[in-house]
PDB file of C-alpha atoms in Angstrom:
ATOM      1  CA  MET A 179      -1.430  34.694  -6.406  1.00 39.00           C
ATOM      2  CA  ALA A 180       0.030  32.935  -8.465  1.00 42.00           C
ATOM      3  CA  LYS A 181       4.202  32.804  -8.745  1.00 43.00           C
ATOM      4  CA  LYS A 182       5.765  32.898 -12.167  1.00 40.00           C
ATOM      5  CA  SER A 183       9.502  32.989 -14.110  1.00 38.00           C
ATOM      6  CA  LYS A 184       9.763  35.708 -15.945  1.00 35.00           C
ATOM      7  CA  LYS A 185       9.731  32.885 -19.084  1.00 37.00           C
ATOM      8  CA  GLN A 186       6.307  31.317 -17.941  1.00 37.00           C
ATOM      9  CA  GLN A 187       5.313  35.383 -17.674  1.00 37.00           C
ATOM     10  CA  GLN A 188       6.290  35.902 -21.309  1.00 34.00           C
ATOM     11  CA  SER A 189       5.662  32.478 -22.908  1.00 46.00           C
ATOM     12  CA  GLY A 190       2.141  31.660 -20.892  1.00 54.00           C
ATOM     13  CA  GLY A 191       2.340  28.765 -18.690  1.00 87.00           C
ATOM     14  CA  THR A 192       1.783  25.517 -19.597  1.00 94.00           C
ATOM     15  CA  PRO A 193      -2.044  24.593 -19.927  1.00 96.00           C
ATOM     16  CA  ALA A 194      -2.183  23.806 -15.928  1.00 96.00           C
ATOM     17  CA  THR A 195      -1.148  27.171 -15.473  1.00 95.00           C
ATOM     18  CA  VAL A 196      -3.071  28.391 -18.312  1.00 95.00           C
ATOM     19  CA  ALA A 197      -6.131  26.320 -16.494  1.00 95.00           C
ATOM     20  CA  LEU A 198      -5.259  27.465 -13.054  1.00 96.00           C
ATOM     21  CA  THR A 199      -5.146  31.388 -13.750  1.00 95.00           C
ATOM     22  CA  ALA A 200      -8.604  31.403 -16.532  1.00 95.00           C
ATOM     23  CA  ALA A 201     -10.535  30.116 -13.221  1.00 96.00           C
ATOM     24  CA  GLY A 202      -9.089  32.369 -10.407  1.00 96.00           C
ATOM     25  CA  VAL A 203      -7.844  29.527  -8.116  1.00 95.00           C
ATOM     26  CA  PRO A 204      -4.625  30.607  -5.503  1.00 96.00           C
ATOM     27  CA  PHE A 205      -1.532  28.541  -6.638  1.00 96.00           C
ATOM     28  CA  THR A 206       2.428  28.870  -6.224  1.00 94.00           C
ATOM     29  CA  VAL A 207       4.545  27.316  -9.212  1.00 94.00           C
ATOM     30  CA  HIS A 208       7.872  25.479  -7.984  1.00 91.00           C
ATOM     31  CA  SER A 209      10.802  24.840 -10.139  1.00 89.00           C
ATOM     32  CA  TYR A 210      13.808  23.594 -10.351  1.00 87.00           C
ATOM     33  CA  ASP A 211      16.452  21.661 -12.329  1.00 83.00           C
ATOM     34  CA  HIS A 212      14.950  18.108 -13.370  1.00 80.00           C
ATOM     35  CA  ASP A 213      17.726  15.162 -12.941  1.00 77.00           C
ATOM     36  CA  PRO A 214      17.140  13.096 -15.805  1.00 76.00           C
ATOM     37  CA  SER A 215      18.861  10.143 -14.713  1.00 76.00           C
ATOM     38  CA  ARG A 216      15.947   9.921 -11.879  1.00 73.00           C
ATOM     39  CA  PRO A 217      14.699   7.237 -11.293  1.00 69.00           C
ATOM     40  CA  SER A 218      11.581   8.960  -9.725  1.00 75.00           C
ATOM     41  CA  TYR A 219       9.831  12.333 -11.272  1.00 76.00           C
ATOM     42  CA  GLY A 220       7.656  12.625  -7.338  1.00 77.00           C
ATOM     43  CA  GLU A 221      10.679  11.704  -5.263  1.00 82.00           C
ATOM     44  CA  GLU A 222      12.967  14.250  -7.149  1.00 82.00           C
ATOM     45  CA  ALA A 223      10.471  16.620  -6.159  1.00 85.00           C
ATOM     46  CA  ALA A 224       9.215  16.559  -3.237  1.00 83.00           C
ATOM     47  CA  GLU A 225      13.503  16.634  -2.387  1.00 85.00           C
ATOM     48  CA  ALA A 226      14.056  19.558  -4.306  1.00 85.00           C
ATOM     49  CA  MET A 227      11.146  21.756  -2.874  1.00 88.00           C
ATOM     50  CA  GLY A 228      11.749  20.565   0.487  1.00 89.00           C
ATOM     51  CA  VAL A 229       8.485  19.139   0.567  1.00 89.00           C
ATOM     52  CA  SER A 230       7.366  16.244   2.305  1.00 89.00           C
ATOM     53  CA  PRO A 231       6.751  13.509  -0.066  1.00 89.00           C
ATOM     54  CA  ASP A 232       3.023  12.889   1.605  1.00 91.00           C
ATOM     55  CA  ARG A 233       2.538  16.140  -0.070  1.00 94.00           C
ATOM     56  CA  VAL A 234       3.895  15.693  -3.611  1.00 94.00           C
ATOM     57  CA  PHE A 235       1.191  13.819  -5.551  1.00 96.00           C
ATOM     58  CA  LYS A 236       2.016  11.576  -9.052  1.00 94.00           C
ATOM     59  CA  THR A 237      -0.286  11.802 -12.199  1.00 96.00           C
ATOM     60  CA  LEU A 238      -0.619   8.519 -13.319  1.00 96.00           C
ATOM     61  CA  VAL A 239      -3.113   7.429 -16.023  1.00 98.00           C
ATOM     62  CA  ALA A 240      -4.722   4.056 -16.180  1.00 98.00           C
ATOM     63  CA  ASP A 241      -7.064   2.853 -18.231  1.00 98.00           C
ATOM     64  CA  VAL A 242     -10.534   0.799 -16.120  1.00 98.00           C
ATOM     65  CA  ASP A 243     -12.774  -1.630 -17.923  1.00 97.00           C
ATOM     66  CA  GLY A 244     -11.601   0.286 -21.426  1.00 96.00           C
ATOM     67  CA  THR A 245     -11.873   3.994 -20.258  1.00 97.00           C
ATOM     68  CA  LEU A 246      -8.807   6.206 -19.607  1.00 98.00           C
ATOM     69  CA  THR A 247      -8.740   7.393 -16.034  1.00 98.00           C
ATOM     70  CA  VAL A 248      -6.337   9.775 -14.313  1.00 98.00           C
ATOM     71  CA  ALA A 249      -5.068   8.531 -10.218  1.00 98.00           C
ATOM     72  CA  VAL A 250      -3.342  11.268  -8.195  1.00 98.00           C
ATOM     73  CA  VAL A 251      -1.979   9.608  -5.313  1.00 97.00           C
ATOM     74  CA  PRO A 252       1.136  11.086  -3.332  1.00 95.00           C
ATOM     75  CA  VAL A 253       4.744   9.710  -4.466  1.00 91.00           C
ATOM     76  CA  ALA A 254       5.661   8.502  -1.080  1.00 89.00           C
ATOM     77  CA  GLY A 255       3.717   5.567  -2.157  1.00 91.00           C
ATOM     78  CA  GLN A 256       1.752   3.899  -5.160  1.00 94.00           C
ATOM     79  CA  LEU A 257      -1.365   3.540  -6.787  1.00 97.00           C
ATOM     80  CA  ASP A 258      -3.937   0.305  -5.445  1.00 98.00           C
ATOM     81  CA  LEU A 259      -5.444  -0.879  -8.879  1.00 98.00           C
ATOM     82  CA  LYS A 260      -8.407  -1.849  -7.808  1.00 97.00           C
ATOM     83  CA  ALA A 261      -9.458   1.091  -5.424  1.00 98.00           C
ATOM     84  CA  LEU A 262      -9.103   3.461  -7.947  1.00 98.00           C
ATOM     85  CA  ALA A 263     -10.756   0.612 -10.684  1.00 98.00           C
ATOM     86  CA  SER A 264     -13.589   1.063  -7.454  1.00 97.00           C
ATOM     87  CA  ALA A 265     -13.414   4.218  -7.283  1.00 98.00           C
ATOM     88  CA  ALA A 266     -14.528   4.960 -10.559  1.00 97.00           C
ATOM     89  CA  GLY A 267     -16.766   2.886 -10.924  1.00 97.00           C
ATOM     90  CA  GLY A 268     -15.153   0.150 -12.788  1.00 97.00           C
ATOM     91  CA  LYS A 269     -14.184  -3.800 -11.878  1.00 97.00           C
ATOM     92  CA  ARG A 270     -10.463  -3.994 -13.569  1.00 97.00           C
ATOM     93  CA  ALA A 271      -7.886  -1.126 -14.022  1.00 97.00           C
ATOM     94  CA  ALA A 272      -3.973  -1.173 -15.468  1.00 98.00           C
ATOM     95  CA  MET A 273      -1.481   1.165 -16.204  1.00 97.00           C
ATOM     96  CA  ALA A 274      -2.336   3.003 -19.815  1.00 97.00           C
ATOM     97  CA  ASP A 275       0.389   2.603 -22.137  1.00 96.00           C
ATOM     98  CA  PRO A 276       2.585   5.493 -21.815  1.00 95.00           C
ATOM     99  CA  ALA A 277       2.539   6.310 -25.495  1.00 96.00           C
ATOM    100  CA  LEU A 278      -1.770   6.873 -25.432  1.00 97.00           C
ATOM    101  CA  ALA A 279      -1.769   8.346 -21.718  1.00 96.00           C
ATOM    102  CA  GLU A 280       1.388  11.583 -23.240  1.00 96.00           C
ATOM    103  CA  ARG A 281      -1.073  11.485 -26.773  1.00 96.00           C
ATOM    104  CA  THR A 282      -4.123  12.097 -24.844  1.00 96.00           C
ATOM    105  CA  THR A 283      -3.031  14.303 -21.983  1.00 96.00           C
ATOM    106  CA  GLY A 284      -0.826  16.273 -24.204  1.00 95.00           C
ATOM    107  CA  TYR A 285       1.983  16.204 -21.228  1.00 96.00           C
ATOM    108  CA  VAL A 286       5.071  14.132 -21.318  1.00 92.00           C
ATOM    109  CA  ARG A 287       5.406  10.984 -18.572  1.00 88.00           C
ATOM    110  CA  GLY A 288       7.115  12.704 -16.255  1.00 85.00           C
ATOM    111  CA  GLY A 289       5.860  16.070 -16.773  1.00 90.00           C
ATOM    112  CA  ILE A 290       1.620  14.926 -16.731  1.00 95.00           C
ATOM    113  CA  SER A 291      -0.416  17.395 -15.155  1.00 97.00           C
ATOM    114  CA  PRO A 292      -4.138  16.449 -14.034  1.00 97.00           C
ATOM    115  CA  LEU A 293      -4.715  19.818 -15.120  1.00 97.00           C
ATOM    116  CA  GLY A 294      -4.899  21.644 -18.252  1.00 96.00           C
ATOM    117  CA  GLN A 295      -5.233  18.200 -20.621  1.00 96.00           C
ATOM    118  CA  ARG A 296      -6.703  17.960 -24.327  1.00 95.00           C
ATOM    119  CA  LYS A 297      -9.231  15.674 -23.629  1.00 94.00           C
ATOM    120  CA  LYS A 298     -10.569  16.009 -19.818  1.00 93.00           C
ATOM    121  CA  LEU A 299     -10.217  12.608 -18.478  1.00 97.00           C
ATOM    122  CA  PRO A 300     -12.480  10.891 -14.795  1.00 97.00           C
ATOM    123  CA  THR A 301      -9.877  11.814 -12.130  1.00 98.00           C
ATOM    124  CA  VAL A 302      -9.415   9.932  -8.487  1.00 98.00           C
ATOM    125  CA  LEU A 303      -7.108  12.061  -6.145  1.00 98.00           C
ATOM    126  CA  ASP A 304      -6.305   9.880  -2.619  1.00 98.00           C
ATOM    127  CA  ALA A 305      -8.270  11.344   0.249  1.00 97.00           C
ATOM    128  CA  SER A 306      -5.810  11.620   1.568  1.00 97.00           C
ATOM    129  CA  ALA A 307      -5.170  14.947  -0.229  1.00 97.00           C
ATOM    130  CA  ASP A 308      -7.943  16.447   2.310  1.00 96.00           C
ATOM    131  CA  ARG A 309      -4.996  16.203   5.402  1.00 96.00           C
ATOM    132  CA  HIS A 310      -3.912  19.081   3.733  1.00 96.00           C
ATOM    133  CA  GLU A 311      -3.328  22.542   3.181  1.00 97.00           C
ATOM    134  CA  THR A 312      -1.888  22.302   0.322  1.00 97.00           C
ATOM    135  CA  ILE A 313      -0.284  19.721  -2.217  1.00 97.00           C
ATOM    136  CA  CYS A 314       2.115  19.506  -5.126  1.00 96.00           C
ATOM    137  CA  VAL A 315       1.018  18.384  -8.529  1.00 96.00           C
ATOM    138  CA  SER A 316       2.787  18.487 -11.798  1.00 94.00           C
ATOM    139  CA  ALA A 317       2.296  21.677 -13.769  1.00 94.00           C
ATOM    140  CA  GLY A 318       3.389  19.683 -17.038  1.00 94.00           C
ATOM    141  CA  ARG A 319       6.594  19.777 -17.232  1.00 90.00           C
ATOM    142  CA  ARG A 320       9.519  18.248 -16.107  1.00 86.00           C
ATOM    143  CA  GLY A 321      10.939  20.644 -12.863  1.00 88.00           C
ATOM    144  CA  LEU A 322       7.560  22.498 -12.589  1.00 92.00           C
ATOM    145  CA  GLU A 323       5.275  21.874 -10.384  1.00 93.00           C
ATOM    146  CA  VAL A 324       2.081  23.826  -9.213  1.00 96.00           C
ATOM    147  CA  GLU A 325       0.851  23.704  -5.224  1.00 96.00           C
ATOM    148  CA  LEU A 326      -2.017  24.504  -4.434  1.00 97.00           C
ATOM    149  CA  ALA A 327      -5.661  23.222  -1.895  1.00 98.00           C
ATOM    150  CA  PRO A 328      -6.722  20.061  -2.238  1.00 98.00           C
ATOM    151  CA  ALA A 329      -9.800  21.229  -2.960  1.00 97.00           C
ATOM    152  CA  ASP A 330      -9.415  23.172  -5.810  1.00 98.00           C
ATOM    153  CA  LEU A 331      -7.870  20.524  -7.707  1.00 98.00           C
ATOM    154  CA  ALA A 332     -10.823  17.880  -7.300  1.00 98.00           C
ATOM    155  CA  LYS A 333     -12.784  21.159  -8.225  1.00 97.00           C
ATOM    156  CA  LEU A 334     -11.300  21.896 -11.258  1.00 97.00           C
ATOM    157  CA  THR A 335     -11.064  18.372 -12.645  1.00 97.00           C
ATOM    158  CA  SER A 336     -14.280  17.280 -10.873  1.00 97.00           C
ATOM    159  CA  ALA A 337     -12.232  14.947  -9.686  1.00 97.00           C
ATOM    160  CA  THR A 338     -13.974  12.112  -6.935  1.00 97.00           C
ATOM    161  CA  LEU A 339     -11.907  11.561  -3.431  1.00 97.00           C
ATOM    162  CA  ALA A 340     -11.136   7.375  -2.419  1.00 98.00           C
ATOM    163  CA  PRO A 341      -8.537   6.107  -0.588  1.00 98.00           C
ATOM    164  CA  ILE A 342      -6.150   4.797  -3.673  1.00 98.00           C
ATOM    165  CA  GLY A 343      -2.924   5.032  -2.538  1.00 95.00           C
ATOM    166  CA  ARG A 344      -1.322   3.216  -0.717  1.00 90.00           C
ATOM    167  CA  GLU A 345       2.018   2.380   0.766  1.00 81.00           C
TER     168      GLU A 345
END
């Protein structure tokens, strides 16, 4: 069952938590105080929650042959753009312009969630997610994560599972 703070209950949550609730998917919300001086949002989240960095996944937006595509990979590694292009059925991938990613998803950088985006984008989830019972992804705001089963994330985002991360 979802655990929400009093403030989230009053505000209705983020688009990500609203989408999870509407879908009836079990999830847990984790919040922490975000430190703006930290260079890596994902590593900060893993440390703050006391969760292994291979279970905390970051959401990146890339341009695959002119199509914005979401890549969800462990914060402990990096996105392999060639592998993403291949998994998405394209030839070439590059990181998307951050401002375009923010406008398209409705989230700010460091808080982009694969769930509840303004415009649903093709999504590729790193295959390593299947090694875990649950993983954490952004809940749509810096300092807020949701923990859920990888299969539920894949189903809700219509994600393709593929080895797109590298260490």
